Coordinates of C-alpha atoms and ligand atoms in Angstrom, one line a residue:
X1419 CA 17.2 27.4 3.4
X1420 CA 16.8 30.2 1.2
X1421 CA 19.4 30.7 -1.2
X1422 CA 20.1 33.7 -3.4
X1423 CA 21.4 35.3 -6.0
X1424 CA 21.2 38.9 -7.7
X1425 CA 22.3 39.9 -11.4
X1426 CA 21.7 42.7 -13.0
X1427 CA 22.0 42.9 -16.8
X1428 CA 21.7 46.8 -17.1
X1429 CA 20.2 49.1 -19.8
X1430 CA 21.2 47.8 -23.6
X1431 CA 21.8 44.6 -22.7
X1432 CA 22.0 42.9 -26.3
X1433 CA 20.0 39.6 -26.8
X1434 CA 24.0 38.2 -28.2
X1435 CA 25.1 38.8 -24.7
X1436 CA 22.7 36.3 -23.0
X1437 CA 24.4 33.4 -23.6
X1438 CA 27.4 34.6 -22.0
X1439 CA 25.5 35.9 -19.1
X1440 CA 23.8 32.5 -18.8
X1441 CA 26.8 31.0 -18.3
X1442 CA 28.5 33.4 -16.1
X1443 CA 25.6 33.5 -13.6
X1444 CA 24.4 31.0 -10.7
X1445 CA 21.3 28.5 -12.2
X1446 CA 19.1 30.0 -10.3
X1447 CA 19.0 33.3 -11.7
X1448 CA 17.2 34.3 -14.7
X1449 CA 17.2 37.5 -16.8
X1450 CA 14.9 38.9 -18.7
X1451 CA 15.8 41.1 -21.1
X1452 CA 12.8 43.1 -23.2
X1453 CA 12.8 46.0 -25.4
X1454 CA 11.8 49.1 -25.4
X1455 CA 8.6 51.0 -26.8
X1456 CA 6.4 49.4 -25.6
X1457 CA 3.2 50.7 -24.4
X1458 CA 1.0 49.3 -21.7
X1459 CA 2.1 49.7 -17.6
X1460 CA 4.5 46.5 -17.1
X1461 CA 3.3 46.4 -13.2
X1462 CA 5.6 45.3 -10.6
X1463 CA 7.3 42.6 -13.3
X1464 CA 6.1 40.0 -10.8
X1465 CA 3.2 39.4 -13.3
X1466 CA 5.7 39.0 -16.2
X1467 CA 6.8 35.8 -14.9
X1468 CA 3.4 34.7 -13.2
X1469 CA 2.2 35.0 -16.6
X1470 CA 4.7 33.4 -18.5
X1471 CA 6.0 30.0 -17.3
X1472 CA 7.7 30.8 -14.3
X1473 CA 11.2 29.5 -14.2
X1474 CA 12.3 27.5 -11.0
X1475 CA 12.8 29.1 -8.0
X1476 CA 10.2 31.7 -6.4
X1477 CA 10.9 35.5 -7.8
X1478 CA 12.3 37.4 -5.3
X1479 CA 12.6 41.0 -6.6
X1480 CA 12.9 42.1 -10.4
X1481 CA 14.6 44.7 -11.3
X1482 CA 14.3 46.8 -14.2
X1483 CA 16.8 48.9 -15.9
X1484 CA 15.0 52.1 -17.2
X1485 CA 11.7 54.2 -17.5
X1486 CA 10.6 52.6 -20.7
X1487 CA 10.2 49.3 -18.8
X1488 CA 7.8 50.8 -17.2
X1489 CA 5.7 51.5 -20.3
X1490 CA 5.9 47.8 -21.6
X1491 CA 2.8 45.3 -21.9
X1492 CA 1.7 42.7 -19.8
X1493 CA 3.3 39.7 -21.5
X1494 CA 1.6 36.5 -22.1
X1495 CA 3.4 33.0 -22.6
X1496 CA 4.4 30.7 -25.6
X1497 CA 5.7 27.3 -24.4
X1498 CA 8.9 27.1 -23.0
X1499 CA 10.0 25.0 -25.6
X1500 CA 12.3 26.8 -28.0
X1501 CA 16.1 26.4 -28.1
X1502 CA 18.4 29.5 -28.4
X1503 CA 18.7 29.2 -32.1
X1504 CA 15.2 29.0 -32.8
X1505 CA 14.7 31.7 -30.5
X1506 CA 16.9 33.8 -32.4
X1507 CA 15.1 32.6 -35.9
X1508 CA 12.1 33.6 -34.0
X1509 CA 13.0 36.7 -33.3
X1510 CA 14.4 37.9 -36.5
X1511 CA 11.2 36.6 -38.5
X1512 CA 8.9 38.6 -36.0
X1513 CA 10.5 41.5 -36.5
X1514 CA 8.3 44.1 -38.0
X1515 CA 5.5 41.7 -39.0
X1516 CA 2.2 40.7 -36.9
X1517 CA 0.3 43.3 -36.1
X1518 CA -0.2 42.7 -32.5
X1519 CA 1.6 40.0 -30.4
X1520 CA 3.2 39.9 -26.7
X1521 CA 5.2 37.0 -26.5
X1522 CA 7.5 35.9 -23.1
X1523 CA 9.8 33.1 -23.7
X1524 CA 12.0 31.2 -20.8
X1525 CA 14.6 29.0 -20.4
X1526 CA 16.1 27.0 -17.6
X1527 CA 19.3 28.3 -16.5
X1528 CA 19.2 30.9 -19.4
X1529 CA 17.6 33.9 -19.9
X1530 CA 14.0 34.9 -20.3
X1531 CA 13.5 36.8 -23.4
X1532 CA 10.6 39.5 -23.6
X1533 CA 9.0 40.6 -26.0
X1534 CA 6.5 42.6 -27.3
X1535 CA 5.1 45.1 -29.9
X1536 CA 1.7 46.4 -31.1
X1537 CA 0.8 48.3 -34.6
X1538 CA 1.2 51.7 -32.8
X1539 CA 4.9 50.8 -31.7
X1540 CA 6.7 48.4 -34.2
X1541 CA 9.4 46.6 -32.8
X1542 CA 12.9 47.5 -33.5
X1543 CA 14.7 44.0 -33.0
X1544 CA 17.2 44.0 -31.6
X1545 CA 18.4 47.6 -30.4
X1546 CA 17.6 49.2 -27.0
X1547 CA 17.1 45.9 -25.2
X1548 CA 16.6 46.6 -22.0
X1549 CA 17.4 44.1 -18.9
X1550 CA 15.6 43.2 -16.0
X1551 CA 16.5 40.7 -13.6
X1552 CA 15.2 38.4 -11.0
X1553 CA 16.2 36.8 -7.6
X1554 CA 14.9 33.5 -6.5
X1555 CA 14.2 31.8 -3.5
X1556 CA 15.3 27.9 -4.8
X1557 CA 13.7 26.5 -1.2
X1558 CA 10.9 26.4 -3.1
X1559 CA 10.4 24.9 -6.8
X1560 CA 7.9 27.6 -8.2
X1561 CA 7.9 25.3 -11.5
X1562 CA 7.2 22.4 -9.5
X1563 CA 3.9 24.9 -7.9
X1564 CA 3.2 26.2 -11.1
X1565 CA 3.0 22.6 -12.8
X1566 CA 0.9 21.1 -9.8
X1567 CA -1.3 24.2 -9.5
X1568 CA -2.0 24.2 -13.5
X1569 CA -2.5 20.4 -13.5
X1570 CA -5.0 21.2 -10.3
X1571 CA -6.7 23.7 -11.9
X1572 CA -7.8 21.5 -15.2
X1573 CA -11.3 20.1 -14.1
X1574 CA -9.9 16.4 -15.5
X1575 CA -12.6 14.5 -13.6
X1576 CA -12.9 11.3 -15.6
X1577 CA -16.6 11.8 -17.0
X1578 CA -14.8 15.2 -18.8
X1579 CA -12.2 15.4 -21.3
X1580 CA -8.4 15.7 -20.2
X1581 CA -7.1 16.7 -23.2
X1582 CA -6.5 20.4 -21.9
X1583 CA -4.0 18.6 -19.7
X1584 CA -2.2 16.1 -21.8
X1585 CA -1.6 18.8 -24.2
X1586 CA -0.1 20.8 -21.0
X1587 CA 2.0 17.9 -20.3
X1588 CA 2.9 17.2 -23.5
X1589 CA 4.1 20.5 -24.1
X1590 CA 6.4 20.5 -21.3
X1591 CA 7.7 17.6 -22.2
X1592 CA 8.7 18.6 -26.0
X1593 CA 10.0 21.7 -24.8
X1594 CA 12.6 19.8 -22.9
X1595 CA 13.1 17.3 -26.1
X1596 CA 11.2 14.7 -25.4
X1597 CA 9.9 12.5 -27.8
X1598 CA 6.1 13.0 -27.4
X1599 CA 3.1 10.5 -28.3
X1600 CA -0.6 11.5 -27.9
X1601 CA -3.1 8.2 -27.8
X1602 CA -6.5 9.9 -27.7
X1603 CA -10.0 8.2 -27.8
X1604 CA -13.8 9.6 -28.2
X1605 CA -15.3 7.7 -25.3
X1606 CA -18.9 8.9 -25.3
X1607 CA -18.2 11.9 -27.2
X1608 CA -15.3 12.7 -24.7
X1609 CA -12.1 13.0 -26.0
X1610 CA -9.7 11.1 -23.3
X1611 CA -5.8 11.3 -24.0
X1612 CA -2.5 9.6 -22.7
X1613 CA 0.4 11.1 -23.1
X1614 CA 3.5 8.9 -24.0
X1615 CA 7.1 11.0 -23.6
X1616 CA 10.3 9.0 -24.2
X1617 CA 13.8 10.1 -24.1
X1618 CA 17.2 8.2 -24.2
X1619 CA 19.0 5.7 -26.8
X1620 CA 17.1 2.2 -28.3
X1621 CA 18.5 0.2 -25.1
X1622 CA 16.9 -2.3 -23.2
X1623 CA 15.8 -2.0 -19.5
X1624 CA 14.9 1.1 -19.7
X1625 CA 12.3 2.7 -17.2
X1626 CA 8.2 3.7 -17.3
X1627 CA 7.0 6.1 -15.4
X1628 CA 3.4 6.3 -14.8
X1629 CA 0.9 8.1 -13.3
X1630 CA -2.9 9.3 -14.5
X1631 CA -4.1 12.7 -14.9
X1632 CA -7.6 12.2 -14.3
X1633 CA -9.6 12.6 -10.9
X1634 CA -12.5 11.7 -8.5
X1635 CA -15.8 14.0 -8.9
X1636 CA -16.0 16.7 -6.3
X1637 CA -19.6 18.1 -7.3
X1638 CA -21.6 17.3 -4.9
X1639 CA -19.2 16.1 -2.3
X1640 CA -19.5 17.3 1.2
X1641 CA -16.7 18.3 3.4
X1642 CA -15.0 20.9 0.9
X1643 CA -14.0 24.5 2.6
X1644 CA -11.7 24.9 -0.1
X1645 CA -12.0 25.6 -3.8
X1646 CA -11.6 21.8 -5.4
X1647 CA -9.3 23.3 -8.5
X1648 CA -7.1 25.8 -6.8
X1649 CA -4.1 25.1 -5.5
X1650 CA -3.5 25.8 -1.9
X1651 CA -0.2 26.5 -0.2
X1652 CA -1.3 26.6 3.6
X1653 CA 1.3 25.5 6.4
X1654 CA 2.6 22.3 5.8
X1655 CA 0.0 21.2 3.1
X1656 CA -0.9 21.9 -0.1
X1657 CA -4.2 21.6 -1.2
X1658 CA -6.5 21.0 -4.7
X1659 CA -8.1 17.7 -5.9
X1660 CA -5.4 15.7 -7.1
X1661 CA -2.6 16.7 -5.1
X1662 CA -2.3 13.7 -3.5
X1663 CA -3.7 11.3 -6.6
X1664 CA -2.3 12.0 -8.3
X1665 CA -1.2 15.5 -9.9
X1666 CA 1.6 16.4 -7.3
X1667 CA 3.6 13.4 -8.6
X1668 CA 2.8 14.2 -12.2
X1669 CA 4.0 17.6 -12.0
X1670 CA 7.2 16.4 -10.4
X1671 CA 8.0 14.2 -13.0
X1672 CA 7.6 17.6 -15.2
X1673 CA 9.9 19.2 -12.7
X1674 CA 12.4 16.3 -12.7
X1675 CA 12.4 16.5 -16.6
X1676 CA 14.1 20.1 -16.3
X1677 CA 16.9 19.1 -13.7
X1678 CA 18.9 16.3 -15.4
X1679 CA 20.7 16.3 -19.1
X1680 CA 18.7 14.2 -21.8
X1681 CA 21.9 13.1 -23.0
X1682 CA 23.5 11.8 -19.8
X1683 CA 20.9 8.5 -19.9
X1684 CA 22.3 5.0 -21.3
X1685 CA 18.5 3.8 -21.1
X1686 CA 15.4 4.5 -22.3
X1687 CA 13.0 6.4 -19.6
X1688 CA 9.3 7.3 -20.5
X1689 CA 6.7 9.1 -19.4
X1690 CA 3.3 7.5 -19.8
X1691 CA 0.7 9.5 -18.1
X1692 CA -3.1 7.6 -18.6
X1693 CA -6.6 9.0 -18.9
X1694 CA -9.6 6.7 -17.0
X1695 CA -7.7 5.6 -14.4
X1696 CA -10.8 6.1 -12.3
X1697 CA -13.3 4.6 -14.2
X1698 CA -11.5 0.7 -14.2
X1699 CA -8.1 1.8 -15.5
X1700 CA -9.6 1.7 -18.8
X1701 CA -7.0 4.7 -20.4
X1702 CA -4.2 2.4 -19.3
X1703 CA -6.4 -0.8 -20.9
X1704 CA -6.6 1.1 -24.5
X1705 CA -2.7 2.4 -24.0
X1706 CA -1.5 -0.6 -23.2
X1707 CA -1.3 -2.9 -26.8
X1708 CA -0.5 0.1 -29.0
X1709 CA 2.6 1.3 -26.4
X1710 CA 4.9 -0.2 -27.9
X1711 CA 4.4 0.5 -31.1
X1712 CA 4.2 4.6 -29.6
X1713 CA 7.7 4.4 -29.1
X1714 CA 9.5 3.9 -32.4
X1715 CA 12.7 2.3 -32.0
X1716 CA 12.9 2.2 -28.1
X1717 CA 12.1 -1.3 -26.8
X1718 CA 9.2 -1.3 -24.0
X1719 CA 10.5 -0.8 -20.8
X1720 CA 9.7 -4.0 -18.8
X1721 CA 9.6 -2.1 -15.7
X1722 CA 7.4 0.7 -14.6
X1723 CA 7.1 3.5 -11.6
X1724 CA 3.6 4.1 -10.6
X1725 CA 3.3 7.0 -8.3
X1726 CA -0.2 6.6 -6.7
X1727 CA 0.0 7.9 -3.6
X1728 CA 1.4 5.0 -0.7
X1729 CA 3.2 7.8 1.4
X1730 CA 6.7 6.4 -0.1
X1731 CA 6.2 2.6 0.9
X1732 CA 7.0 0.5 -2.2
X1733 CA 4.1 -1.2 -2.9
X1734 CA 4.3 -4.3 -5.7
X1735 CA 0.6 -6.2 -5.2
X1736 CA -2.6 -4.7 -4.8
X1737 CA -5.8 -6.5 -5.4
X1738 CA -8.1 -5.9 -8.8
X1739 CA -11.8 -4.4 -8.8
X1740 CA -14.6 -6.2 -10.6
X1741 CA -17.2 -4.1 -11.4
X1742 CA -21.6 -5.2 -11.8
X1743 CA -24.6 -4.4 -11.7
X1744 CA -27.7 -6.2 -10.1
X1745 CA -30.6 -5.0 -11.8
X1746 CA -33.6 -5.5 -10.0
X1747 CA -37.0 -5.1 -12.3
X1748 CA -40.9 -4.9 -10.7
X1749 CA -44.2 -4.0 -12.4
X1750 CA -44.8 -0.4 -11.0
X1751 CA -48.7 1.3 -10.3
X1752 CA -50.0 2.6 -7.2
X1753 CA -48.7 2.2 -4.3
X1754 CA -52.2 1.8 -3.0
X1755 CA -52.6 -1.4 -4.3
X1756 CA -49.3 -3.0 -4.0
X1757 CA -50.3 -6.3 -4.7
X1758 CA -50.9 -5.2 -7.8
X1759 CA -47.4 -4.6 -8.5
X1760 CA -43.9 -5.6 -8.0
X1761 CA -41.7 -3.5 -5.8
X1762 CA -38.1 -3.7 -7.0
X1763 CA -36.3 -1.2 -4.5
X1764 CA -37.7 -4.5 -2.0
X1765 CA -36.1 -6.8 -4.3
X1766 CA -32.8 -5.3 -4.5
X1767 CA -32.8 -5.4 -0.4
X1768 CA -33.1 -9.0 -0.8
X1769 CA -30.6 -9.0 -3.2
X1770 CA -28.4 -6.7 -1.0
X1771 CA -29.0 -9.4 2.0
X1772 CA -27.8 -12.2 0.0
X1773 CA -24.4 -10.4 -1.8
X1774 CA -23.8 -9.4 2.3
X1775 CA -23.6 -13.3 2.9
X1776 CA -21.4 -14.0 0.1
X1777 CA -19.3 -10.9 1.4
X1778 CA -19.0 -12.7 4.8
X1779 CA -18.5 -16.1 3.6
X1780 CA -15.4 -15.1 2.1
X1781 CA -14.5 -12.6 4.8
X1782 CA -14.5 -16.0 7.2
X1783 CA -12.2 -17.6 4.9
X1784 CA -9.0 -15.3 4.6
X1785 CA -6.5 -16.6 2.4
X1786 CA -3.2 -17.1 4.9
X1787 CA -0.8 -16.4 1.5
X1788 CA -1.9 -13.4 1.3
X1789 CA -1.8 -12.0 5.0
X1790 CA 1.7 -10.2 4.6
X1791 CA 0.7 -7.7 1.8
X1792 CA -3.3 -7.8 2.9
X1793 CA -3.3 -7.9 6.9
X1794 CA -6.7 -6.3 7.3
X1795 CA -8.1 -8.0 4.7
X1796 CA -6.3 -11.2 3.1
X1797 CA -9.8 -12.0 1.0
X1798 CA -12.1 -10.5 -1.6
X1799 CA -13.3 -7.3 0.1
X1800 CA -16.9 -5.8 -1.4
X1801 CA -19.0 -2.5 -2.0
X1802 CA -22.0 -1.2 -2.9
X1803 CA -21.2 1.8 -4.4
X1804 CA -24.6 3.3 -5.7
X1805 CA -28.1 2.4 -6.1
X1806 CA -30.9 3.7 -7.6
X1807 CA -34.5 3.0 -8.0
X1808 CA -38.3 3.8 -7.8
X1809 CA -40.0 7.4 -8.9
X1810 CA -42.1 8.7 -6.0
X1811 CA -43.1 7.9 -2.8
X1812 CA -46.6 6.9 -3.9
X1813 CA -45.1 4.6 -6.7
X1814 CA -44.5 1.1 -6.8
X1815 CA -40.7 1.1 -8.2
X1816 CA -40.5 -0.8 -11.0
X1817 CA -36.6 -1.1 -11.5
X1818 CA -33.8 -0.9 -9.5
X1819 CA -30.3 -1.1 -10.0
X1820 CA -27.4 -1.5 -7.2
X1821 CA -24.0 -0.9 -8.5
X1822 CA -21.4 -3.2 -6.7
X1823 CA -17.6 -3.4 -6.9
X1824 CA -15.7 -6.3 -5.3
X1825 CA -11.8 -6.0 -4.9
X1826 CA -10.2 -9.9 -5.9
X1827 CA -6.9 -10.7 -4.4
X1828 CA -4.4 -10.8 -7.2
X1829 CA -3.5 -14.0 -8.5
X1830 CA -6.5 -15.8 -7.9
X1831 CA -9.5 -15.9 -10.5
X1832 CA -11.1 -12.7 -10.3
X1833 CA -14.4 -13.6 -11.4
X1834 CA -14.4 -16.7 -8.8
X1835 CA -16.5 -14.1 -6.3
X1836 CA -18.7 -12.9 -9.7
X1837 CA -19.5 -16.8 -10.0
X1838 CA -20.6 -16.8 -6.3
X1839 CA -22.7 -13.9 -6.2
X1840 CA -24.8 -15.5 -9.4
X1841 CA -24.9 -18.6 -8.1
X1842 CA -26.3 -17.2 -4.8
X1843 CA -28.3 -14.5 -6.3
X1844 CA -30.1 -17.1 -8.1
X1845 CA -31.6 -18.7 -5.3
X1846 CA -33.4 -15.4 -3.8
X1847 CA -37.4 -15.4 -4.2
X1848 CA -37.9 -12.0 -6.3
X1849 CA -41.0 -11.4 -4.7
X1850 CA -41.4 -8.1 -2.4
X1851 CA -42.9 -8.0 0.7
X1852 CA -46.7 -6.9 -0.1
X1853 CA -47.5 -9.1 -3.0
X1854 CA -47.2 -13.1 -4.3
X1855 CA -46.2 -11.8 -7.9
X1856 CA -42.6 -12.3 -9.0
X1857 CA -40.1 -9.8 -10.7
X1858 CA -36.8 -10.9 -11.3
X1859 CA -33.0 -10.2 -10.4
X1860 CA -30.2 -10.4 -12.6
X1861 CA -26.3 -9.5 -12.3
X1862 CA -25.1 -8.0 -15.3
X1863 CA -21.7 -8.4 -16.9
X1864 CA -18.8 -8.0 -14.8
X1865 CA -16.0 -5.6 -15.9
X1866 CA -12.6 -6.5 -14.4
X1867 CA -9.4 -4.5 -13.6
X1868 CA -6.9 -7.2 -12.9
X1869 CA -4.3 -6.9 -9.5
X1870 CA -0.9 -6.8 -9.5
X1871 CA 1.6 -9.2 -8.2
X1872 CA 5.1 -8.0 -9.1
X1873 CA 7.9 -10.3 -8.3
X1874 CA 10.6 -9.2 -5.7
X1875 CA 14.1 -8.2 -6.6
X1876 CA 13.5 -6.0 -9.8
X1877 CA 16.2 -3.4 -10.2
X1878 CA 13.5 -0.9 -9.6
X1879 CA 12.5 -2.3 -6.6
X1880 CA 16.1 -2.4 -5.7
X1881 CA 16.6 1.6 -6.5
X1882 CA 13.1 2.9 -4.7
X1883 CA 14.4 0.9 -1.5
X1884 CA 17.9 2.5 -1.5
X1885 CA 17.0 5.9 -2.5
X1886 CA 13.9 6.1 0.1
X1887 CA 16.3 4.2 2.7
X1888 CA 13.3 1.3 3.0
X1889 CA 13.5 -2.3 3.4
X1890 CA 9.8 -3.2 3.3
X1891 CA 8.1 -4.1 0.1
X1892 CA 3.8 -4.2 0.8
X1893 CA 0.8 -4.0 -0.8
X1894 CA -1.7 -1.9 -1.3
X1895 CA -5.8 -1.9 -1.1
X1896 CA -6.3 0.0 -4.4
X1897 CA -6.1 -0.6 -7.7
X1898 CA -3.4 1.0 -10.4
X1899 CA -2.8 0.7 -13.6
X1900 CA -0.2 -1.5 -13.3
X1901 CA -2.3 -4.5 -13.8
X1902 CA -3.0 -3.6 -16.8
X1903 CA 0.8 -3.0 -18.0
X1904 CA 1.0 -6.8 -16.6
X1905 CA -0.7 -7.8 -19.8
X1906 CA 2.0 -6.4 -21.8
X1907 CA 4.7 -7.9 -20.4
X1908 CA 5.3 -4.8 -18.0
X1909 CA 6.1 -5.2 -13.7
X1910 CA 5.0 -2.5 -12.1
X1911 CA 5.8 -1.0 -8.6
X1912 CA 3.8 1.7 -6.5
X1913 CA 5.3 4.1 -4.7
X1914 CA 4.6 7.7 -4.9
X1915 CA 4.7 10.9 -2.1
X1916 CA 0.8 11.4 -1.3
X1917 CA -1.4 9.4 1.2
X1918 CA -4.3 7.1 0.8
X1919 CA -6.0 8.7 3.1
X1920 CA -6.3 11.7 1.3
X1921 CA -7.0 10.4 -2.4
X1922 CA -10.9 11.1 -3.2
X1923 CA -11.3 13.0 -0.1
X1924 CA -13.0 16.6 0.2
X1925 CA -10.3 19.2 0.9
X1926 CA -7.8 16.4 -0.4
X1927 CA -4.0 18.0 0.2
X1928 CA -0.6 16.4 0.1
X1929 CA 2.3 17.3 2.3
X1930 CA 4.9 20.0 1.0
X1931 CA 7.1 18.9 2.1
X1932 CA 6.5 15.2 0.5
X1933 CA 5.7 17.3 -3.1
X1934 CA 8.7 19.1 -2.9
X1935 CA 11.0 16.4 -2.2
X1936 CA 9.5 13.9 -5.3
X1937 CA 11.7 15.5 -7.8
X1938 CA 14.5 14.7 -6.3
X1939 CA 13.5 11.3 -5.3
X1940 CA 12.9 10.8 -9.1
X1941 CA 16.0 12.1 -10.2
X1942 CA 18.0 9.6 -8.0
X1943 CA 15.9 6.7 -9.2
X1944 CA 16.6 7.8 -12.8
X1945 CA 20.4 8.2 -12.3
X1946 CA 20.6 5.0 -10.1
X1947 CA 18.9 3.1 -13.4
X1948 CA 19.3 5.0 -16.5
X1949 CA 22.6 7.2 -16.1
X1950 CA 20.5 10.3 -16.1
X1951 CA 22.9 13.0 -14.8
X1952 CA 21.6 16.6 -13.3
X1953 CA 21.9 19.1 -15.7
Ligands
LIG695 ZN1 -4.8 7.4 -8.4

């Protein structure tokens, strides 16, 4: 339901009155108040706030006090991060100074301050303030949209640098007093950072909250009708890689942050959003032995929320992925004289014949243990994921190489398929199928993201259930990177508001109705396990 609420500040309004107004008025109202002379068409004010961060709650109508208004700049932003005093310091030291700047600042439940001045009109802090005020619609969290649609619009596919987002992330997340870590790396040249937010007194058991801000590639991928980086409000989905894995739950911790009172929690919570999760979890593997020491004087949280995307269901196992390559090499020439030559594309499909064996050898031996959490597949699942080989079609291919990932169940040896695969890859002939010369086939070093296999019972586990009215605790068929939080001591669940079925799709897209319900689903885990109290 829509719910609303008018206030007009009036002309003069003085920037000492906003405090008083702030508390007199309902939370989801926000005044603006801006001064006067200033010189560029303001528009409709609608662009005011789209261009600044917009407060919670959809603007409904702005209304502006008098004809200078109408004269002022388009504003830009600064972070929503200062406090009323600094504002004020702000304010007084810009007076006069700068030659050019536009500068729009908000705050939750408070009011938005405006301002602006340019060389030709200095600005006269703080007479002839004029107010402006707007009306929102709270049935729909605009920060919560502006979050997930800024988030969305970052191009944070893993071979690319994500540092545009931490820094958005992180920024949110000072504003609203966090404590705030960056743990960056140069990983190829690429600069890859996690962001690490804590708040809340040097308890124990206090809470992590996970998720990555990285995504799948969409180059290249067929299937998209819609742009891959906008966010896309259409009926009863919204739309944008990463709404469902994972950036919808990302930006809903964000939301979450605003709505409940630092100071209310008796326990630690932190944020720790990861880089790499897609390539091997390998943000969360460098984060992981220096997080503790990220955190000062909080002690690690021993529990952690993951919010990959399992439509609510709490998940607490999923198997690991062991990543290889089997290399197949040839001697190339002509292919008009293949026995000449080599062909390795032809040795990889013997390769391929003999890794489908060991795929079904295990696929006949499910593991019964593991049939509650893994009904469809209670065993070590496999893929090929890419291959690659050969020049031309009137080529003998001289190398070929077949990427393969295999999917362990947790708890078992993870490299007890890798063993297999060598062990039966060694017995194939590496000859091809036009000449008695031999190449040769090797399996190159595995790289292994362990499972997870969280105990039951967890006060986590405990909250999820009661807050999302679930019994069931399952797994999952993906990987997270809670297994690598296992290594440090950390039990992780799953649980978070997109679906499976969406993550790394084309036109991926995550219910609204599942987005706009996560912040409050956070916020009752938080206050069920850490005190935190809405603001
Ligand atoms: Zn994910």
């Amino acid at each position: 339901m829509a719910h609303e609420h008018e206030a007009d500040l009036g002309v003069h309004q003085r920037v000492e009155d906003r405090d008083r107004c702030a508390a007199r008025e309902p939370e989801d109202v926000v005044h603006a108040l801006a001064l006067e002379r200033l010189d560029e068409p303001f528009g409709s004010g609608r662009e005011l706030l789209g261009h600044g961060h917009p407060p919670h709650g959809r603007v409904r109508r702005i209304w502006a006090g008098s004809s200078p208004l109408a004269h002022a700049p388009r504003l830009r932003t600064v972070p929503n991060r200062a406090t009323a005093s600094q504002r004020d310091a702000w304010l007084d030291a810009s007076a006069g100074k700068a030659p050019f700047e536009r500068r729009i600042c908000v705050q939750r439940n408070g009011p938005v301050v405006l301002s602006a001045r340019s060389s030709r009109n200095p600005w006269r802090c703080p007479q002839g303030i004029l107010g402006i005020s707007a009306r929102y619609d709270r049935a729909v969290d605009s920060y919560l949209e502006h979050a997930a649609a800024k988030l969305v619009a970052l191009d944070t596919v893993s071979a690319h640098s994500d540092e545009a987002a931490a820094a958005f992330v992180a920024d949110e997340l000072d504003g609203l007093g966090f404590r705030v870590a960056l743990h960056a790396d140069l990983v190829d040249g690429v600069r890859k950072v996690s962001v690490v937010a804590s708040a809340g007194p040097p308890e124990p058991d206090g809470l992590l909250v996970s998720g990555h801000l990285d995504v799948v590639p969409f180059a290249g991928q067929p299937g998209w009708t819609r742009e891959p980086l906008r966010l896309a409000v259409e009926g009863d989905r919204v739309y944008g890689r990463g709404t469902s894995d994972m950036k919808g739950f990302v930006a809903a911790c964000l939301a979450a942050a605003r709505r409940f009172d630092r100071a209310t929690l008796a326990r630690p919570l932190v944020f720790a959003f990861t880089c790499d999760e897609e390539i091997g979890c390998a943000g969360a593997a460098r984060l992981a032995p220096v997080l503790a020491s990220l955190l000062g004087d909080l002690p690690l949280p021993r529990l952690c929320w993951i919010g990959e995307p399992t439509d609510w269901r709490v998940v607490r196992a999923h198997k690991g992925i062991v990543q290889c390559d089997v290399h197949a090499r040839g001697r190339g020439g002509h292919s008009s004289v293949p026995e000449a030559g080599v062909n390795a594309i032809a040795l990889a499909g013997r390769a391929l014949v003999a890794i489908g064996e060991v795929q079904a050898r295990f696929r006949e031996r499910p593991d019964d243990a593991w049939r509650d959490l893994f009904p469809e597949a209670p065993y070590p699942t496999f893929n090929f994921g890419t291959i690659a080989g050969g020049t031309a079609g009137n080529v003998i291919a001289e190398s070929c190489a077949v990427r393969l990932t295999y999917r362990p169940l947790p708890g078992a040896d993870p490299l007890a398929p890798y063993e297999a695969l060598r062990a039966r890859l060694a017995r194939v002939e590496p000859v091809d199928f036009g000449s008695a010369l031999r190449g040769e086939i090797a399996l190159g070093a595995p790289l292994v993201v362990p499972g997870l296999d969280t105990p039951r019972g967890s006060a986590l586990e405990k909250a999820l259930l009661e807050v999302l009215g679930a019994e069931d605790v399952g797994g999952a068929p993906f990987c997270t990177d809670g297994g690598r939080l296992a290594a440090i001591g950390v039990r992780s669940l799953v649980c978070g508001p997109g679906e499976l079925a969406q993550a790394h799709q084309p036109d991926e897209s995550i219910g609204r109705e599942a987005l706009a319900r996560t912040p409050d689903v956070i916020l009752a885990v938080l206050g069920r396990l850490l005190g935190a109290a809405a603001r």
